[in-house]
Each structure stands twice: as C-alpha cells, then as structure tokens.
C-alpha cells in the first residue's frame, strides 16, 4: 500500500475511529486502526467487538492499493504533532513508513488479514432519518441514560420505529427524556418485534462523527445489533440486552390538564438560577403556579435558598 494524504483530514477521521479502539484488550490487534486504500476511496476502521466504525477519509492520492494496521497511539501522535500539510504512507504489511517534508517514521504493523471485519452498510430494509434531527435526538436523550444500571436496560437509548416516525426514550429511573420526529421506512423496515436499545457510547460516537450537512442517514435495526450509515460514516453496535421500563406509564393522562406556554430562554435561565443552591441530597427545583406567574425555588441544606419568578 502506498499513498499520499492530507494530514489534517486524515487526523480528523483517525481521531473519530481511534475513540472506539480499546486501550487494553485480550486481543491486542483491536488496539489498532485498520486502513484500506483503493483508488476509489480510503476507509479507516476500528472496533472493540461491541461497537465498530468505518469512516471514509478524504484527501488521499493512492498510488498502490492495499491495507495496513496502524498502531493507534503512535500513529495518532505522528498525525497530531506533525506540521506537514501532506504525509506519505508506504507499507509492505509488516511495517509502515510515514514520511513528511523533514521527518520519517518506521512503525511495526500487525497483519491486516487478522483484523476483525467491521460491517459495511448493505441493508435493503432500513429507516431514513434526517441527520440533523438524529443528532438532536442524541443530545436530548443520552443525558438521561444510566450505564451503571443492572436491573433494567437503561444504559442506552430506546428507539421505536414506525412507518413514518421515530420515538427515542432514555431514563435512569429518576428522570425520563423522550424525543419524537419523522423517519421514513424503506423496504418495510420496522422493529416492532424487538427492543432496539442503542448503547449510550454508540449514540455519542454517532453525534461526534456525523455532520449536520449530511442530508439523511440510514438505520437498520436487527435482532441483536444495529447498523447506521450517514455521510462518510458507518457504525455497527450490539444492542443493550435486557428489558426497558414501560416508559409510557410514567406520563399521566392529559385529560383536564392545564397547558402553560413559556419562552424557552428565560425559563432555562430561571431554572439554572434556582438550581445554584441545590445539592446532591436535594437536586430538585420546586415550581409554584399562581397569580399569573410561576415561582421557581431551590433549597440546599448547607447551600441556602433561592426563588426566581417568571
């Protein structure tokens, strides 16, 4: 394999993929990143066998196609410390030569054929979802997950897919976040028979790897795993095993309820102010409605009291 790459573009893709590779593993080859270069495209792959990611890197001129397994830490430092605009990569399988204008590195490499396969997206049945909306789903749900839970499958985000929509739910037993929006089923794809609970780590990685400029992503929920492809990124993840709580039971019936509209900015600011005096023992903010206003109150045993009116 021989190629010339634009360093900053490779660094960006490499850092995303490197975040999946474990720092320690019974299989040392997993601590590396695999690069496959062809005249058509160059793909970086990383996996810990639970989560895997493929990222297509731009800015490559491939002189000789091939594959190489790159040591994550050392190669990553070369990319980040170098000041060259372009670097050349030359590998014979057992080692890789990295050359800049005034630098040269020789790194030993493992056999590319021994690197576990990271699945490409080849599904015919999937849901199509706007990338910008899906990133919004991640940010509005993952904060409520609980990766330490053993009683329920709370260490991920539940995705419910219908013919024309997506409902994402996350909870840690104390709070619950739900986000709904449009999603288009292709090829009759659905996940009615199985609970699709995507691990928190995989959702956060997707948010980091995807770009709002990518129009749509494709999501294929399978029995034990999920495949998601958007832009230059394909992510594979095993699903969280276990039962997700009956989240719909949390929401009270809306019959006879009063709806109060508020401006988001001032409301958010008031909550932040009232929360200043709260503590780990008492994190809540009390709301009192009446007299044409709402009063937000915070209390802490040794932190004082606060009241903010809206």
JSON list of N, CA and C in Angstrom, two decimals, residues 40-109:
[
{"chain": "A", "resi": 40, "resn": "UNK", "atom": "N", "xyz": [-10.60, 4.35, -5.45]},
{"chain": "A", "resi": 40, "resn": "UNK", "atom": "CA", "xyz": [-11.92, 4.97, -5.30]},
{"chain": "A", "resi": 40, "resn": "UNK", "atom": "C", "xyz": [-12.10, 5.64, -3.94]},
{"chain": "A", "resi": 41, "resn": "UNK", "atom": "N", "xyz": [-11.61, 5.01, -2.87]},
{"chain": "A", "resi": 41, "resn": "UNK", "atom": "CA", "xyz": [-11.81, 5.57, -1.53]},
{"chain": "A", "resi": 41, "resn": "UNK", "atom": "C", "xyz": [-10.83, 4.96, -0.54]},
{"chain": "A", "resi": 42, "resn": "UNK", "atom": "N", "xyz": [-10.67, 5.65, 0.58]},
{"chain": "A", "resi": 42, "resn": "UNK", "atom": "CA", "xyz": [-9.84, 5.16, 1.68]},
{"chain": "A", "resi": 42, "resn": "UNK", "atom": "C", "xyz": [-10.71, 5.11, 2.93]},
{"chain": "A", "resi": 43, "resn": "UNK", "atom": "N", "xyz": [-10.71, 3.96, 3.60]},
{"chain": "A", "resi": 43, "resn": "UNK", "atom": "CA", "xyz": [-11.58, 3.75, 4.76]},
{"chain": "A", "resi": 43, "resn": "UNK", "atom": "C", "xyz": [-10.75, 3.38, 5.98]},
{"chain": "A", "resi": 44, "resn": "UNK", "atom": "N", "xyz": [-11.05, 4.03, 7.10]},
{"chain": "A", "resi": 44, "resn": "UNK", "atom": "CA", "xyz": [-10.46, 3.69, 8.39]},
{"chain": "A", "resi": 44, "resn": "UNK", "atom": "C", "xyz": [-11.47, 2.89, 9.20]},
{"chain": "A", "resi": 45, "resn": "UNK", "atom": "N", "xyz": [-10.99, 1.86, 9.91]},
{"chain": "A", "resi": 45, "resn": "UNK", "atom": "CA", "xyz": [-11.89, 1.01, 10.69]},
{"chain": "A", "resi": 45, "resn": "UNK", "atom": "C", "xyz": [-11.33, 0.77, 12.08]},
{"chain": "A", "resi": 46, "resn": "UNK", "atom": "N", "xyz": [-12.24, 0.79, 13.07]},
{"chain": "A", "resi": 46, "resn": "UNK", "atom": "CA", "xyz": [-11.87, 0.48, 14.44]},
{"chain": "A", "resi": 46, "resn": "UNK", "atom": "C", "xyz": [-13.01, -0.25, 15.12]},
{"chain": "A", "resi": 47, "resn": "UNK", "atom": "N", "xyz": [-12.68, -1.11, 16.09]},
{"chain": "A", "resi": 47, "resn": "UNK", "atom": "CA", "xyz": [-13.72, -1.86, 16.79]},
{"chain": "A", "resi": 47, "resn": "UNK", "atom": "C", "xyz": [-13.20, -2.40, 18.11]},
{"chain": "A", "resi": 48, "resn": "UNK", "atom": "N", "xyz": [-14.12, -2.59, 19.06]},
{"chain": "A", "resi": 48, "resn": "UNK", "atom": "CA", "xyz": [-13.81, -3.32, 20.29]},
{"chain": "A", "resi": 48, "resn": "UNK", "atom": "C", "xyz": [-14.69, -4.57, 20.37]},
{"chain": "A", "resi": 49, "resn": "UNK", "atom": "N", "xyz": [-15.29, -4.94, 19.24]},
{"chain": "A", "resi": 49, "resn": "UNK", "atom": "CA", "xyz": [-16.18, -6.08, 19.06]},
{"chain": "A", "resi": 49, "resn": "UNK", "atom": "C", "xyz": [-17.60, -5.83, 19.57]},
{"chain": "A", "resi": 50, "resn": "UNK", "atom": "N", "xyz": [-17.80, -4.78, 20.35]},
{"chain": "A", "resi": 50, "resn": "UNK", "atom": "CA", "xyz": [-19.14, -4.36, 20.76]},
{"chain": "A", "resi": 50, "resn": "UNK", "atom": "C", "xyz": [-19.64, -3.23, 19.87]},
{"chain": "A", "resi": 51, "resn": "UNK", "atom": "N", "xyz": [-18.74, -2.30, 19.58]},
{"chain": "A", "resi": 51, "resn": "UNK", "atom": "CA", "xyz": [-19.02, -1.17, 18.70]},
{"chain": "A", "resi": 51, "resn": "UNK", "atom": "C", "xyz": [-17.92, -1.12, 17.64]},
{"chain": "A", "resi": 52, "resn": "UNK", "atom": "N", "xyz": [-18.31, -0.89, 16.41]},
{"chain": "A", "resi": 52, "resn": "UNK", "atom": "CA", "xyz": [-17.34, -0.78, 15.32]},
{"chain": "A", "resi": 52, "resn": "UNK", "atom": "C", "xyz": [-17.72, 0.39, 14.43]},
{"chain": "A", "resi": 53, "resn": "UNK", "atom": "N", "xyz": [-16.71, 1.04, 13.84]},
{"chain": "A", "resi": 53, "resn": "UNK", "atom": "CA", "xyz": [-16.99, 2.19, 13.00]},
{"chain": "A", "resi": 53, "resn": "UNK", "atom": "C", "xyz": [-16.09, 2.18, 11.77]},
{"chain": "A", "resi": 54, "resn": "UNK", "atom": "N", "xyz": [-16.67, 2.60, 10.66]},
{"chain": "A", "resi": 54, "resn": "UNK", "atom": "CA", "xyz": [-15.94, 2.80, 9.41]},
{"chain": "A", "resi": 54, "resn": "UNK", "atom": "C", "xyz": [-16.09, 4.27, 9.02]},
{"chain": "A", "resi": 55, "resn": "UNK", "atom": "N", "xyz": [-14.98, 4.93, 8.74]},
{"chain": "A", "resi": 55, "resn": "UNK", "atom": "CA", "xyz": [-15.02, 6.33, 8.33]},
{"chain": "A", "resi": 55, "resn": "UNK", "atom": "C", "xyz": [-14.21, 6.48, 7.03]},
{"chain": "A", "resi": 56, "resn": "UNK", "atom": "N", "xyz": [-14.85, 7.02, 6.01]},
{"chain": "A", "resi": 56, "resn": "UNK", "atom": "CA", "xyz": [-14.17, 7.27, 4.76]},
{"chain": "A", "resi": 56, "resn": "UNK", "atom": "C", "xyz": [-13.38, 8.57, 4.87]},
{"chain": "A", "resi": 57, "resn": "UNK", "atom": "N", "xyz": [-12.07, 8.48, 4.67]},
{"chain": "A", "resi": 57, "resn": "UNK", "atom": "CA", "xyz": [-11.19, 9.64, 4.78]},
{"chain": "A", "resi": 57, "resn": "UNK", "atom": "C", "xyz": [-10.99, 10.27, 3.42]},
{"chain": "A", "resi": 58, "resn": "UNK", "atom": "N", "xyz": [-11.07, 11.59, 3.37]},
{"chain": "A", "resi": 58, "resn": "UNK", "atom": "CA", "xyz": [-10.84, 12.30, 2.11]},
{"chain": "A", "resi": 58, "resn": "UNK", "atom": "C", "xyz": [-9.39, 12.79, 2.04]},
{"chain": "A", "resi": 59, "resn": "UNK", "atom": "N", "xyz": [-9.01, 13.31, 0.88]},
{"chain": "A", "resi": 59, "resn": "UNK", "atom": "CA", "xyz": [-7.67, 13.88, 0.73]},
{"chain": "A", "resi": 59, "resn": "UNK", "atom": "C", "xyz": [-6.58, 12.86, 0.50]},
{"chain": "A", "resi": 60, "resn": "UNK", "atom": "N", "xyz": [-6.91, 11.70, -0.09]},
{"chain": "A", "resi": 60, "resn": "UNK", "atom": "CA", "xyz": [-5.92, 10.66, -0.36]},
{"chain": "A", "resi": 60, "resn": "UNK", "atom": "C", "xyz": [-5.61, 10.55, -1.84]},
{"chain": "A", "resi": 61, "resn": "UNK", "atom": "N", "xyz": [-4.35, 10.38, -2.17]},
{"chain": "A", "resi": 61, "resn": "UNK", "atom": "CA", "xyz": [-3.90, 10.01, -3.51]},
{"chain": "A", "resi": 61, "resn": "UNK", "atom": "C", "xyz": [-3.26, 8.64, -3.40]},
{"chain": "A", "resi": 62, "resn": "UNK", "atom": "N", "xyz": [-3.95, 7.61, -3.87]},
{"chain": "A", "resi": 62, "resn": "UNK", "atom": "CA", "xyz": [-3.49, 6.24, -3.72]},
{"chain": "A", "resi": 62, "resn": "UNK", "atom": "C", "xyz": [-2.67, 5.83, -4.93]},
{"chain": "A", "resi": 63, "resn": "UNK", "atom": "N", "xyz": [-1.40, 5.55, -4.70]},
{"chain": "A", "resi": 63, "resn": "UNK", "atom": "CA", "xyz": [-0.52, 5.09, -5.78]},
{"chain": "A", "resi": 63, "resn": "UNK", "atom": "C", "xyz": [-0.57, 3.58, -5.93]},
{"chain": "A", "resi": 64, "resn": "UNK", "atom": "N", "xyz": [-0.67, 2.89, -4.78]},
{"chain": "A", "resi": 64, "resn": "UNK", "atom": "CA", "xyz": [-0.74, 1.43, -4.79]},
{"chain": "A", "resi": 64, "resn": "UNK", "atom": "C", "xyz": [-1.75, 0.99, -3.74]},
{"chain": "A", "resi": 65, "resn": "UNK", "atom": "N", "xyz": [-2.86, 0.34, -4.12]},
{"chain": "A", "resi": 65, "resn": "UNK", "atom": "CA", "xyz": [-3.90, -0.02, -3.15]},
{"chain": "A", "resi": 65, "resn": "UNK", "atom": "C", "xyz": [-3.42, -1.10, -2.19]},
{"chain": "A", "resi": 66, "resn": "UNK", "atom": "N", "xyz": [-4.08, -1.15, -1.04]},
{"chain": "A", "resi": 66, "resn": "UNK", "atom": "CA", "xyz": [-3.73, -2.16, -0.06]},
{"chain": "A", "resi": 66, "resn": "UNK", "atom": "C", "xyz": [-4.27, -1.81, 1.31]},
{"chain": "A", "resi": 67, "resn": "UNK", "atom": "N", "xyz": [-3.89, -2.60, 2.31]},
{"chain": "A", "resi": 67, "resn": "UNK", "atom": "CA", "xyz": [-4.34, -2.40, 3.68]},
{"chain": "A", "resi": 67, "resn": "UNK", "atom": "C", "xyz": [-3.16, -2.37, 4.63]},
{"chain": "A", "resi": 68, "resn": "UNK", "atom": "N", "xyz": [-3.36, -1.66, 5.74]},
{"chain": "A", "resi": 68, "resn": "UNK", "atom": "CA", "xyz": [-2.33, -1.60, 6.77]},
{"chain": "A", "resi": 68, "resn": "UNK", "atom": "C", "xyz": [-3.02, -1.41, 8.12]},
{"chain": "A", "resi": 69, "resn": "UNK", "atom": "N", "xyz": [-2.47, -2.04, 9.17]},
{"chain": "A", "resi": 69, "resn": "UNK", "atom": "CA", "xyz": [-2.97, -1.87, 10.52]},
{"chain": "A", "resi": 69, "resn": "UNK", "atom": "C", "xyz": [-2.05, -0.89, 11.24]},
{"chain": "A", "resi": 70, "resn": "UNK", "atom": "N", "xyz": [-2.61, 0.25, 11.66]},
{"chain": "A", "resi": 70, "resn": "UNK", "atom": "CA", "xyz": [-1.83, 1.34, 12.23]},
{"chain": "A", "resi": 70, "resn": "UNK", "atom": "C", "xyz": [-1.93, 1.33, 13.74]},
{"chain": "A", "resi": 71, "resn": "UNK", "atom": "N", "xyz": [-0.80, 1.40, 14.46]},
{"chain": "A", "resi": 71, "resn": "UNK", "atom": "CA", "xyz": [-0.84, 1.50, 15.92]},
{"chain": "A", "resi": 71, "resn": "UNK", "atom": "C", "xyz": [-1.49, 2.80, 16.35]},
{"chain": "A", "resi": 72, "resn": "UNK", "atom": "N", "xyz": [-2.57, 2.70, 17.12]},
{"chain": "A", "resi": 72, "resn": "UNK", "atom": "CA", "xyz": [-3.40, 3.86, 17.44]},
{"chain": "A", "resi": 72, "resn": "UNK", "atom": "C", "xyz": [-2.62, 5.01, 18.08]},
{"chain": "A", "resi": 73, "resn": "UNK", "atom": "N", "xyz": [-1.91, 4.71, 19.16]},
{"chain": "A", "resi": 73, "resn": "UNK", "atom": "CA", "xyz": [-1.28, 5.79, 19.92]},
{"chain": "A", "resi": 73, "resn": "UNK", "atom": "C", "xyz": [-0.13, 6.44, 19.15]},
{"chain": "A", "resi": 74, "resn": "UNK", "atom": "N", "xyz": [0.79, 5.63, 18.63]},
{"chain": "A", "resi": 74, "resn": "UNK", "atom": "CA", "xyz": [1.97, 6.19, 17.97]},
{"chain": "A", "resi": 74, "resn": "UNK", "atom": "C", "xyz": [1.62, 6.90, 16.66]},
{"chain": "A", "resi": 75, "resn": "UNK", "atom": "N", "xyz": [0.76, 6.28, 15.86]},
{"chain": "A", "resi": 75, "resn": "UNK", "atom": "CA", "xyz": [0.40, 6.92, 14.59]},
{"chain": "A", "resi": 75, "resn": "UNK", "atom": "C", "xyz": [-0.43, 8.17, 14.85]},
{"chain": "A", "resi": 76, "resn": "UNK", "atom": "N", "xyz": [-1.30, 8.11, 15.87]},
{"chain": "A", "resi": 76, "resn": "UNK", "atom": "CA", "xyz": [-2.09, 9.29, 16.21]},
{"chain": "A", "resi": 76, "resn": "UNK", "atom": "C", "xyz": [-1.22, 10.46, 16.63]},
{"chain": "A", "resi": 77, "resn": "UNK", "atom": "N", "xyz": [-0.16, 10.17, 17.39]},
{"chain": "A", "resi": 77, "resn": "UNK", "atom": "CA", "xyz": [0.75, 11.25, 17.80]},
{"chain": "A", "resi": 77, "resn": "UNK", "atom": "C", "xyz": [1.52, 11.82, 16.62]},
{"chain": "A", "resi": 78, "resn": "UNK", "atom": "N", "xyz": [1.89, 10.97, 15.68]},
{"chain": "A", "resi": 78, "resn": "UNK", "atom": "CA", "xyz": [2.57, 11.47, 14.48]},
{"chain": "A", "resi": 78, "resn": "UNK", "atom": "C", "xyz": [1.67, 12.45, 13.74]},
{"chain": "A", "resi": 79, "resn": "UNK", "atom": "N", "xyz": [0.40, 12.10, 13.58]},
{"chain": "A", "resi": 79, "resn": "UNK", "atom": "CA", "xyz": [-0.53, 12.98, 12.86]},
{"chain": "A", "resi": 79, "resn": "UNK", "atom": "C", "xyz": [-0.74, 14.30, 13.60]},
{"chain": "A", "resi": 80, "resn": "UNK", "atom": "N", "xyz": [-0.86, 14.24, 14.92]},
{"chain": "A", "resi": 80, "resn": "UNK", "atom": "CA", "xyz": [-1.16, 15.46, 15.68]},
{"chain": "A", "resi": 80, "resn": "UNK", "atom": "C", "xyz": [0.06, 16.35, 15.88]},
{"chain": "A", "resi": 81, "resn": "UNK", "atom": "N", "xyz": [1.26, 15.76, 15.97]},
{"chain": "A", "resi": 81, "resn": "UNK", "atom": "CA", "xyz": [2.47, 16.55, 16.21]},
{"chain": "A", "resi": 81, "resn": "UNK", "atom": "C", "xyz": [3.10, 17.09, 14.93]},
{"chain": "A", "resi": 82, "resn": "UNK", "atom": "N", "xyz": [2.84, 16.45, 13.82]},
{"chain": "A", "resi": 82, "resn": "UNK", "atom": "CA", "xyz": [3.43, 16.90, 12.56]},
{"chain": "A", "resi": 82, "resn": "UNK", "atom": "C", "xyz": [2.83, 18.24, 12.13]},
{"chain": "A", "resi": 83, "resn": "UNK", "atom": "N", "xyz": [3.62, 19.03, 11.45]},
{"chain": "A", "resi": 83, "resn": "UNK", "atom": "CA", "xyz": [3.14, 20.31, 10.92]},
{"chain": "A", "resi": 83, "resn": "UNK", "atom": "C", "xyz": [3.04, 20.27, 9.40]},
{"chain": "A", "resi": 84, "resn": "UNK", "atom": "N", "xyz": [3.32, 19.12, 8.80]},
{"chain": "A", "resi": 84, "resn": "UNK", "atom": "CA", "xyz": [3.25, 18.98, 7.34]},
{"chain": "A", "resi": 84, "resn": "UNK", "atom": "C", "xyz": [1.81, 18.99, 6.85]},
{"chain": "A", "resi": 85, "resn": "UNK", "atom": "N", "xyz": [1.61, 19.57, 5.68]},
{"chain": "A", "resi": 85, "resn": "UNK", "atom": "CA", "xyz": [0.28, 19.54, 5.08]},
{"chain": "A", "resi": 85, "resn": "UNK", "atom": "C", "xyz": [-0.03, 18.15, 4.54]},
{"chain": "A", "resi": 86, "resn": "UNK", "atom": "N", "xyz": [1.01, 17.48, 4.02]},
{"chain": "A", "resi": 86, "resn": "UNK", "atom": "CA", "xyz": [0.82, 16.15, 3.45]},
{"chain": "A", "resi": 86, "resn": "UNK", "atom": "C", "xyz": [1.85, 15.18, 4.00]},
{"chain": "A", "resi": 87, "resn": "UNK", "atom": "N", "xyz": [1.43, 13.92, 4.13]},
{"chain": "A", "resi": 87, "resn": "UNK", "atom": "CA", "xyz": [2.31, 12.84, 4.55]},
{"chain": "A", "resi": 87, "resn": "UNK", "atom": "C", "xyz": [2.18, 11.69, 3.56]},
{"chain": "A", "resi": 88, "resn": "UNK", "atom": "N", "xyz": [3.27, 10.95, 3.40]},
{"chain": "A", "resi": 88, "resn": "UNK", "atom": "CA", "xyz": [3.21, 9.76, 2.55]},
{"chain": "A", "resi": 88, "resn": "UNK", "atom": "C", "xyz": [3.22, 8.52, 3.43]},
{"chain": "A", "resi": 89, "resn": "UNK", "atom": "N", "xyz": [2.42, 7.53, 3.06]},
{"chain": "A", "resi": 89, "resn": "UNK", "atom": "CA", "xyz": [2.34, 6.26, 3.77]},
{"chain": "A", "resi": 89, "resn": "UNK", "atom": "C", "xyz": [2.76, 5.15, 2.82]},
{"chain": "A", "resi": 90, "resn": "UNK", "atom": "N", "xyz": [3.67, 4.30, 3.29]},
{"chain": "A", "resi": 90, "resn": "UNK", "atom": "CA", "xyz": [4.18, 3.21, 2.46]},
{"chain": "A", "resi": 90, "resn": "UNK", "atom": "C", "xyz": [4.30, 1.97, 3.33]},
{"chain": "A", "resi": 91, "resn": "UNK", "atom": "N", "xyz": [3.54, 0.93, 3.01]},
{"chain": "A", "resi": 91, "resn": "UNK", "atom": "CA", "xyz": [3.51, -0.26, 3.85]},
{"chain": "A", "resi": 91, "resn": "UNK", "atom": "C", "xyz": [3.70, -1.52, 3.02]},
{"chain": "A", "resi": 92, "resn": "UNK", "atom": "N", "xyz": [4.45, -2.46, 3.61]},
{"chain": "A", "resi": 92, "resn": "UNK", "atom": "CA", "xyz": [4.60, -3.77, 2.99]},
{"chain": "A", "resi": 92, "resn": "UNK", "atom": "C", "xyz": [3.87, -4.85, 3.79]},
{"chain": "A", "resi": 93, "resn": "UNK", "atom": "N", "xyz": [3.04, -4.42, 4.75]},
{"chain": "A", "resi": 93, "resn": "UNK", "atom": "CA", "xyz": [2.29, -5.36, 5.58]},
{"chain": "A", "resi": 93, "resn": "UNK", "atom": "C", "xyz": [2.91, -5.53, 6.95]},
{"chain": "A", "resi": 94, "resn": "UNK", "atom": "N", "xyz": [4.24, -5.66, 7.03]},
{"chain": "A", "resi": 94, "resn": "UNK", "atom": "CA", "xyz": [4.90, -5.85, 8.31]},
{"chain": "A", "resi": 94, "resn": "UNK", "atom": "C", "xyz": [5.31, -4.55, 8.99]},
{"chain": "A", "resi": 95, "resn": "UNK", "atom": "N", "xyz": [5.43, -3.50, 8.21]},
{"chain": "A", "resi": 95, "resn": "UNK", "atom": "CA", "xyz": [5.78, -2.18, 8.76]},
{"chain": "A", "resi": 95, "resn": "UNK", "atom": "C", "xyz": [5.20, -1.10, 7.86]},
{"chain": "A", "resi": 96, "resn": "UNK", "atom": "N", "xyz": [5.12, 0.12, 8.39]},
{"chain": "A", "resi": 96, "resn": "UNK", "atom": "CA", "xyz": [4.65, 1.24, 7.61]},
{"chain": "A", "resi": 96, "resn": "UNK", "atom": "C", "xyz": [5.64, 2.39, 7.76]},
{"chain": "A", "resi": 97, "resn": "UNK", "atom": "N", "xyz": [5.98, 3.01, 6.63]},
{"chain": "A", "resi": 97, "resn": "UNK", "atom": "CA", "xyz": [6.85, 4.18, 6.62]},
{"chain": "A", "resi": 97, "resn": "UNK", "atom": "C", "xyz": [5.98, 5.42, 6.49]},
{"chain": "A", "resi": 98, "resn": "UNK", "atom": "N", "xyz": [6.16, 6.37, 7.37]},
{"chain": "A", "resi": 98, "resn": "UNK", "atom": "CA", "xyz": [5.43, 7.63, 7.34]},
{"chain": "A", "resi": 98, "resn": "UNK", "atom": "C", "xyz": [6.44, 8.74, 7.12]},
{"chain": "A", "resi": 99, "resn": "UNK", "atom": "N", "xyz": [6.28, 9.47, 6.02]},
{"chain": "A", "resi": 99, "resn": "UNK", "atom": "CA", "xyz": [7.27, 10.48, 5.66]},
{"chain": "A", "resi": 99, "resn": "UNK", "atom": "C", "xyz": [6.62, 11.85, 5.51]},
{"chain": "A", "resi": 100, "resn": "UNK", "atom": "N", "xyz": [7.27, 12.85, 6.10]},
{"chain": "A", "resi": 100, "resn": "UNK", "atom": "CA", "xyz": [6.90, 14.24, 5.90]},
{"chain": "A", "resi": 100, "resn": "UNK", "atom": "C", "xyz": [8.02, 14.95, 5.17]},
{"chain": "A", "resi": 101, "resn": "UNK", "atom": "N", "xyz": [7.95, 16.26, 5.09]},
{"chain": "A", "resi": 101, "resn": "UNK", "atom": "CA", "xyz": [8.98, 17.01, 4.38]},
{"chain": "A", "resi": 101, "resn": "UNK", "atom": "C", "xyz": [10.34, 16.93, 5.08]},
{"chain": "A", "resi": 102, "resn": "UNK", "atom": "N", "xyz": [10.31, 16.86, 6.43]},
{"chain": "A", "resi": 102, "resn": "UNK", "atom": "CA", "xyz": [11.56, 16.81, 7.19]},
{"chain": "A", "resi": 102, "resn": "UNK", "atom": "C", "xyz": [11.56, 15.72, 8.26]},
{"chain": "A", "resi": 103, "resn": "UNK", "atom": "N", "xyz": [10.69, 14.76, 8.11]},
{"chain": "A", "resi": 103, "resn": "UNK", "atom": "CA", "xyz": [10.60, 13.70, 9.12]},
{"chain": "A", "resi": 103, "resn": "UNK", "atom": "C", "xyz": [10.31, 12.36, 8.46]},
{"chain": "A", "resi": 104, "resn": "UNK", "atom": "N", "xyz": [10.68, 11.32, 9.18]},
{"chain": "A", "resi": 104, "resn": "UNK", "atom": "CA", "xyz": [10.44, 9.96, 8.69]},
{"chain": "A", "resi": 104, "resn": "UNK", "atom": "C", "xyz": [10.26, 9.02, 9.87]},
{"chain": "A", "resi": 105, "resn": "UNK", "atom": "N", "xyz": [9.23, 8.18, 9.83]},
{"chain": "A", "resi": 105, "resn": "UNK", "atom": "CA", "xyz": [8.95, 7.23, 10.90]},
{"chain": "A", "resi": 105, "resn": "UNK", "atom": "C", "xyz": [8.76, 5.84, 10.30]},
{"chain": "A", "resi": 106, "resn": "UNK", "atom": "N", "xyz": [9.27, 4.86, 11.01]},
{"chain": "A", "resi": 106, "resn": "UNK", "atom": "CA", "xyz": [9.03, 3.47, 10.64]},
{"chain": "A", "resi": 106, "resn": "UNK", "atom": "C", "xyz": [8.37, 2.77, 11.82]},
{"chain": "A", "resi": 107, "resn": "UNK", "atom": "N", "xyz": [7.16, 2.25, 11.60]},
{"chain": "A", "resi": 107, "resn": "UNK", "atom": "CA", "xyz": [6.39, 1.63, 12.67]},
{"chain": "A", "resi": 107, "resn": "UNK", "atom": "C", "xyz": [6.08, 0.17, 12.31]},
{"chain": "A", "resi": 108, "resn": "UNK", "atom": "N", "xyz": [6.29, -0.76, 13.26]},
{"chain": "A", "resi": 108, "resn": "UNK", "atom": "CA", "xyz": [5.90, -2.15, 13.01]},
{"chain": "A", "resi": 108, "resn": "UNK", "atom": "C", "xyz": [4.38, -2.28, 12.97]},
{"chain": "A", "resi": 109, "resn": "UNK", "atom": "N", "xyz": [3.86, -3.16, 12.16]},
{"chain": "A", "resi": 109, "resn": "UNK", "atom": "CA", "xyz": [2.41, -3.33, 12.00]},
{"chain": "A", "resi": 109, "resn": "UNK", "atom": "C", "xyz": [2.03, -4.80, 12.09]}
]
